[in-house]
Amino acid sequence: MNISRTAVHRPVATTMVFLIVIVLGIMGFYYLPIDLLPQIEYPRLAIRTHYPNVGPEEIEKIITDRVENAIASVPNIEKIRSSSEEGRSTVSIEFAQGTNIDEASNDVRAALDRIRDDFPPEVESPRLWKFDPDNFPVVILGAKSAMGMERLTRILEREISHRFEQLPGVGSVDVWGGVYREIQVRLKRDRLASSRLSATDVQQALTRENITLPGGDMREGLSDMYVRTRGEYQSLDEIASTIITIVDGKAIRIRDVAEVIDGYQDINRLVQIDGQPMVRMGIRKQSGTNTVAVAYEARKVMAKINEERDDLELLMVIDQSEFIQNSINNVQKSAIWGGMLAIFILYVFLRNGSTTFIIAVSIPISIIATFGLLYFNDLTLNQMSFGGLALGIGLIVDNAIVVLENIVRLRENGRDLTESALVGTSQVTGAIIASTLTTCVIFLPVVFMHTISGMLFQELALVVVFALACSLLIATSLVPMLSSRFLTIGKKAKSDSGKKEAHTGTWFHKVENSYSRLLAGAVHHRRIVFAVTGILLVITFFLWPLIPVELAPQTDADEIEVELEMAQGTNIAIVNEYLFALERIVKEATPMDQVKHVTIEMHPGDAQVELSLKNANERTIDSFIIADNIRKSIEGKIPGAELRVQAQSGLWMLRRLFGSGGGEAIQMELRGYDLDIADQIAHEIIAIMQKVPEIKDTRVSRREGRPEQNLIIDREKIADLGLSVSDVARVIQTNIGGTQAGVYREGGEEFPIVVRLQPKDRLSTLDLENVSIRTDAGRILPVSSVVHTLRRRSPTDIQRLDGQRVTYITANLQSGAALVDVVDKVRQELRNFPLPAGFSIFYSGEYEEQQKAQQDFLLSIFMAIILIYMVMAAQFE
């Protein structure tokens, strides 16, 4: 069946077909998810295992080693990264691209089941989850109120968060930076000693007396009645009245040796937004859902809550959809302006309204049809797909122009409209099919790239192919049909003189004549043309390595983060003092009219100042320039703290995917077992790297360890006393860190009951002589009689890669610097650096991915050239 003939002879049917295509395309566009990047399945799994109150070295030995050895036999694993820190082991597994992640999950889960019994009983069951970049919050809200932080936190967790969780597309809602209620039993050390009691006695009494147990079923007449023994505490007074023991007929109660306080958990995270204490809420979307739609619905709910309630106020702090929407709008505008410019240029050259109209109709229909293909192929609207459309607009008009120009030529030569449309289309159909195929095969090899960067470009390639396929269909059906009905060009004079008269004096004729002379000269001087072409080709090969190369361009993401780091474990009150000085300097260095919100977040040992900037199109200063000004202003101003400034790039997620989890441009792996030597080498390398002017924000991943006092238990002594290691450890934990002794229920909520020394006893230097333990025989002994102490600094964490300990060295680049060039300079600076035996340096992260991508793209270019030759050979036989 000849599609052109059918289209021309059945114009109504052709019109209806394309109207159906338009309707489907518009509906597809409406339902297409909108995101920053294409949806890619990342074949990664993570295993997290908790072992409370155990140091990093013990975590590495007891948990991480066993987990890594167990999963080593799982097929298709490329890398195993792990982090052992206090109380937690995290093992991340990277599989080869194309691995079925569900099957891999089953294999990993089976491997973990085989070693579950090898762990100590206190170790929690390992949890396995899939890596998903959609798991980062798309919206972060701040909440403030005059009611008090504890009550605000409860309202957010019990009421407000549920409003957002009910929205379509929302995966979860997290609340952090709040204050949490805790029932505190504050022990008085002197009272315990005089009563000859230990902290364990108090804890056991609370656990024993705060219980509800089922009694079973009891028959009463013809029915059964369920019996329940309710012994849970109903008030704080009941807790204080709990009897610990009876001595000489006198009951010793909790209130005799402790004070029961309705208080709050220790604050380890403080949040301020625009100078006011607030609680933050992060809204995460479900995988594959529309980021922009989720954020839009969240904004509507936020506005409704603010309208309904006068006891709290919600504030939008970060909205990832704004950057996504702005980025896509920019590409959309470029595509629209490109299409309009193409139509204008066509009119200038064709100088006919009907021909321009036909081309102008074909462009939007091709694009709308492409949206339909995107929808039916489960793709998304993102920067890559819109980039493909912008690229495709310049290509999709080519087929229509070739067909229309040939139809016009035949019409000018005297044929009628229908014959011109049919013959003109058939004459060039083979040529435009070959032309379209040669363009498509250029992008075809990209589909077979298996690096993350390659998969990102797959969507761009598919969109271009879809657009070209649609343009080919339109050029061979809709264009001839419209030409047979609406073309207004008539027959042209046949004489050469008439033709000359029609064009004499026009600028187009001058251009045409100039091109004809140039073409004739090139044909008559073939050797010169070949020589010049060869010279230009050689020059190109020499200039190619000089072009700066980067994998992901820096884009303004409207956010700047200033990090403050101090010694691990530094009290949050001390951190607050340093942060106050830092905030003042940052605000002085920042044009505040460019800023929407300033968010401060504090933890023991570190803090962040986050500047949420106005949208890039509303600002007069680039975020990278603001960040550079801040960096210069804070340099050397906060002694005793490490400072880093980073303007977030719109594609920061890619760097997290490529590397060890951070968003830095340069990531180096220093592999070697001894952590102390590794830290020393890392800081020496940083000193050398800082000689490279394009480098900034250098950092060693492992911070200085926190001071630690290890209590070594004498196993023989405690065995003679009838005690266990667990008995001694729990007594020490209760006296210093506190131990949970059940929960207190009120109003449908649970609050932990924590037994701990009162602050004045707790905050003094640990005196083991005053910490007592009761033996099985009833003797009260100081803990110091069964332990000896060892003071040291423990590592904050131990990171490994494929079973080998690794220290990460990271840095950012000055604006405009190319990653490959900077890495080459760093290599040059480190070429004579003496590494001890057993240590090695590898460049990873974005640089490693860039090298893989470069190999893939070179292979794709080679394959594209071969495929183009094959298509041309088939065309010309």
Coordinates of C-alpha atoms in Angstrom, one line a residue, residues 170-394:
V170 CA 3.9 10.6 48.5
G171 CA 6.1 7.7 49.8
S172 CA 6.9 8.9 53.3
V173 CA 7.1 12.0 55.6
D174 CA 10.0 12.4 58.0
V175 CA 10.1 14.8 61.0
W176 CA 13.4 15.9 62.4
G177 CA 14.8 18.6 64.6
G178 CA 12.0 18.2 67.2
V179 CA 11.9 17.7 70.9
Y180 CA 10.7 14.4 72.2
R181 CA 9.0 13.6 75.5
E182 CA 10.8 11.2 77.9
I183 CA 10.0 10.1 81.4
Q184 CA 13.2 10.4 83.3
V185 CA 14.0 8.6 86.5
R186 CA 17.0 10.6 87.8
L187 CA 19.0 8.6 90.3
K188 CA 20.7 10.2 93.3
R189 CA 24.0 8.6 93.7
D190 CA 24.3 9.3 97.5
R191 CA 20.8 8.0 98.1
L192 CA 21.5 4.8 96.2
A193 CA 24.7 4.2 98.2
S194 CA 23.0 4.8 101.6
S195 CA 20.2 2.4 100.7
R196 CA 22.7 -0.2 99.4
L197 CA 21.0 -0.3 96.1
S198 CA 22.3 -0.2 92.5
A199 CA 20.9 1.4 89.4
T200 CA 20.1 -2.1 88.1
D201 CA 17.8 -2.6 91.1
V202 CA 15.8 0.5 90.1
Q203 CA 15.6 -0.6 86.5
Q204 CA 14.5 -4.1 87.3
A205 CA 11.8 -2.8 89.7
L206 CA 10.4 -0.5 87.0
T207 CA 10.4 -3.3 84.4
R208 CA 8.8 -5.7 86.9
E209 CA 6.0 -3.4 88.0
N210 CA 5.1 -1.9 84.6
I211 CA 3.5 -4.8 82.7
T212 CA 0.2 -5.9 81.2
L213 CA -0.3 -9.6 80.5
P214 CA -3.1 -11.7 79.0
G215 CA -4.8 -14.0 81.5
G216 CA -6.6 -16.1 79.0
D217 CA -10.3 -16.9 78.5
M218 CA -12.7 -17.5 81.4
R219 CA -16.2 -19.0 81.0
E220 CA -19.1 -16.9 82.5
G221 CA -22.5 -18.5 82.0
L222 CA -23.0 -19.1 78.3
S223 CA -20.2 -16.8 77.1
D224 CA -16.4 -16.6 77.4
M225 CA -14.8 -13.6 79.0
Y226 CA -11.2 -12.5 78.1
V227 CA -9.1 -11.7 81.2
R228 CA -6.2 -9.2 81.1
T229 CA -4.0 -8.2 83.9
R230 CA -3.3 -4.5 83.7
G231 CA -0.3 -3.4 85.6
E232 CA 1.0 -0.5 83.4
Y233 CA 1.7 2.8 85.1
Q234 CA -1.2 5.3 84.8
S235 CA 0.6 8.3 86.3
L236 CA 4.0 9.6 87.2
D237 CA 3.1 9.3 90.8
E238 CA 2.7 5.6 90.4
I239 CA 6.2 5.4 89.0
A240 CA 7.6 7.3 91.9
S241 CA 5.7 5.1 94.4
T242 CA 7.1 1.9 92.9
I243 CA 8.7 -0.3 95.6
I244 CA 12.3 -1.3 94.8
T245 CA 12.9 -3.5 97.9
I246 CA 11.9 -3.9 101.5
V247 CA 14.6 -3.6 104.2
D248 CA 13.8 -4.3 107.8
G249 CA 10.1 -4.1 107.1
K250 CA 10.4 -0.7 105.4
A251 CA 9.7 -0.2 101.7
I252 CA 12.2 1.7 99.7
R253 CA 10.5 3.4 96.8
I254 CA 11.7 5.1 93.6
R255 CA 11.0 8.5 95.1
D256 CA 13.4 7.7 98.0
V257 CA 16.4 7.3 95.7
A258 CA 15.4 9.2 92.6
E259 CA 13.4 12.0 91.1
V260 CA 10.8 11.3 88.4
I261 CA 10.7 14.0 85.8
D262 CA 8.3 14.4 82.9
G263 CA 11.1 15.7 80.6
Y264 CA 12.7 15.5 77.2
Q265 CA 15.2 13.4 75.4
D266 CA 18.7 14.9 75.1
I267 CA 18.7 17.2 72.1
N268 CA 21.2 16.1 69.4
R269 CA 19.7 18.1 66.5
L270 CA 18.6 21.7 66.5
V271 CA 17.0 23.5 63.6
Q272 CA 16.5 27.2 63.1
I273 CA 15.0 28.8 60.1
D274 CA 15.4 32.6 59.6
G275 CA 16.5 32.9 63.2
Q276 CA 13.5 31.0 64.7
P277 CA 13.5 27.5 66.2
M278 CA 11.6 25.2 64.0
V279 CA 11.0 21.6 63.2
R280 CA 11.6 20.3 59.7
M281 CA 9.5 17.9 57.6
G282 CA 10.8 16.1 54.6
I283 CA 8.3 14.7 52.0
R284 CA 9.6 11.9 49.9
K285 CA 7.9 10.7 46.8
Q286 CA 7.2 7.2 45.6
S287 CA 9.5 5.9 42.9
G288 CA 8.4 6.8 39.4
T289 CA 5.8 9.4 40.4
N290 CA 5.7 13.0 39.2
T291 CA 8.0 15.2 41.3
V292 CA 6.3 18.4 40.2
A293 CA 2.8 17.1 40.9
V294 CA 3.8 15.8 44.3
A295 CA 5.3 19.2 45.2
Y296 CA 2.3 21.1 43.9
E297 CA -0.1 19.0 46.0
A298 CA 2.1 19.4 49.0
R299 CA 2.0 23.2 48.6
K300 CA -1.8 23.1 48.4
V301 CA -2.0 21.1 51.6
M302 CA 0.5 23.4 53.3
A303 CA -1.6 26.4 52.4
K304 CA -4.8 24.7 53.6
I305 CA -3.2 23.8 57.0
N306 CA -1.9 27.4 57.5
E307 CA -5.5 28.6 56.7
E308 CA -7.1 26.1 59.1
R309 CA -4.8 26.5 62.1
D310 CA -3.7 29.5 64.0
D311 CA -1.5 27.6 66.5
L312 CA 1.3 26.7 64.0
E313 CA 2.7 27.9 60.7
L314 CA 4.3 25.8 57.9
L315 CA 6.9 27.3 55.7
M316 CA 8.3 26.0 52.4
V317 CA 12.1 25.8 52.8
I318 CA 13.2 23.7 49.8
D319 CA 11.2 22.7 46.8
Q320 CA 13.1 20.5 44.3
S321 CA 10.3 20.8 41.8
E322 CA 11.1 24.5 41.3
F323 CA 14.5 23.8 39.9
I324 CA 13.1 20.9 37.8
Q325 CA 10.3 23.1 36.5
N326 CA 12.6 26.0 35.7
S327 CA 15.1 23.7 34.0
I328 CA 12.4 22.1 31.8
N329 CA 10.8 25.5 31.1
N330 CA 14.1 26.8 29.8
V331 CA 14.5 23.8 27.5
Q332 CA 10.8 24.2 26.4
K333 CA 11.4 27.9 25.6
S334 CA 14.5 27.0 23.6
A335 CA 12.5 24.4 21.7
I336 CA 9.6 26.8 21.0
W337 CA 11.9 29.6 19.9
G338 CA 13.9 27.2 17.8
G339 CA 10.7 26.1 16.1
M340 CA 9.5 29.6 15.5
L341 CA 12.8 30.7 14.1
A342 CA 12.8 27.7 11.8
I343 CA 9.4 28.7 10.5
F344 CA 10.5 32.3 10.0
I345 CA 13.6 31.3 8.1
L346 CA 11.5 29.0 5.9
Y347 CA 9.1 31.8 5.1
V348 CA 12.1 34.1 4.3
F349 CA 13.4 31.6 1.8
L350 CA 10.2 30.1 0.4
R351 CA 8.4 33.5 0.3
N352 CA 5.0 31.7 0.2
G353 CA 2.4 31.5 2.9
S354 CA 1.0 28.1 2.0
T355 CA 4.3 26.3 1.9
T356 CA 5.3 27.8 5.2
F357 CA 1.9 26.9 6.7
I358 CA 2.3 23.2 5.7
I359 CA 5.8 23.1 7.3
A360 CA 4.5 25.0 10.4
V361 CA 1.7 22.4 10.8
S362 CA 4.1 19.4 10.5
I363 CA 6.4 20.6 13.4
P364 CA 3.9 20.6 16.3
I365 CA 2.2 17.4 15.1
S366 CA 5.6 15.7 15.0
I367 CA 6.3 16.9 18.6
I368 CA 2.9 16.0 19.9
A369 CA 3.1 12.5 18.3
T370 CA 6.5 12.1 20.0
F371 CA 4.9 12.8 23.4
G372 CA 2.5 10.0 22.7
L373 CA 5.4 7.6 22.0
L374 CA 7.1 8.8 25.2
Y375 CA 4.0 7.9 27.2
F376 CA 3.5 4.5 25.6
N377 CA 7.2 3.6 26.2
D378 CA 7.0 4.6 30.0
L379 CA 9.4 7.5 29.7
T380 CA 9.3 10.8 31.5
L381 CA 9.5 14.5 30.7
N382 CA 12.9 15.6 31.9
Q383 CA 16.0 17.6 30.8
M384 CA 17.2 14.8 28.6
S385 CA 13.8 14.2 26.8
F386 CA 13.2 17.9 26.3
G387 CA 16.8 18.2 25.1
G388 CA 16.1 15.5 22.6
L389 CA 13.0 17.4 21.4
A390 CA 15.0 20.6 21.1
L391 CA 17.6 18.8 19.0
G392 CA 14.9 17.0 17.0
I393 CA 13.1 20.2 16.0
G394 CA 16.0 21.1 13.7

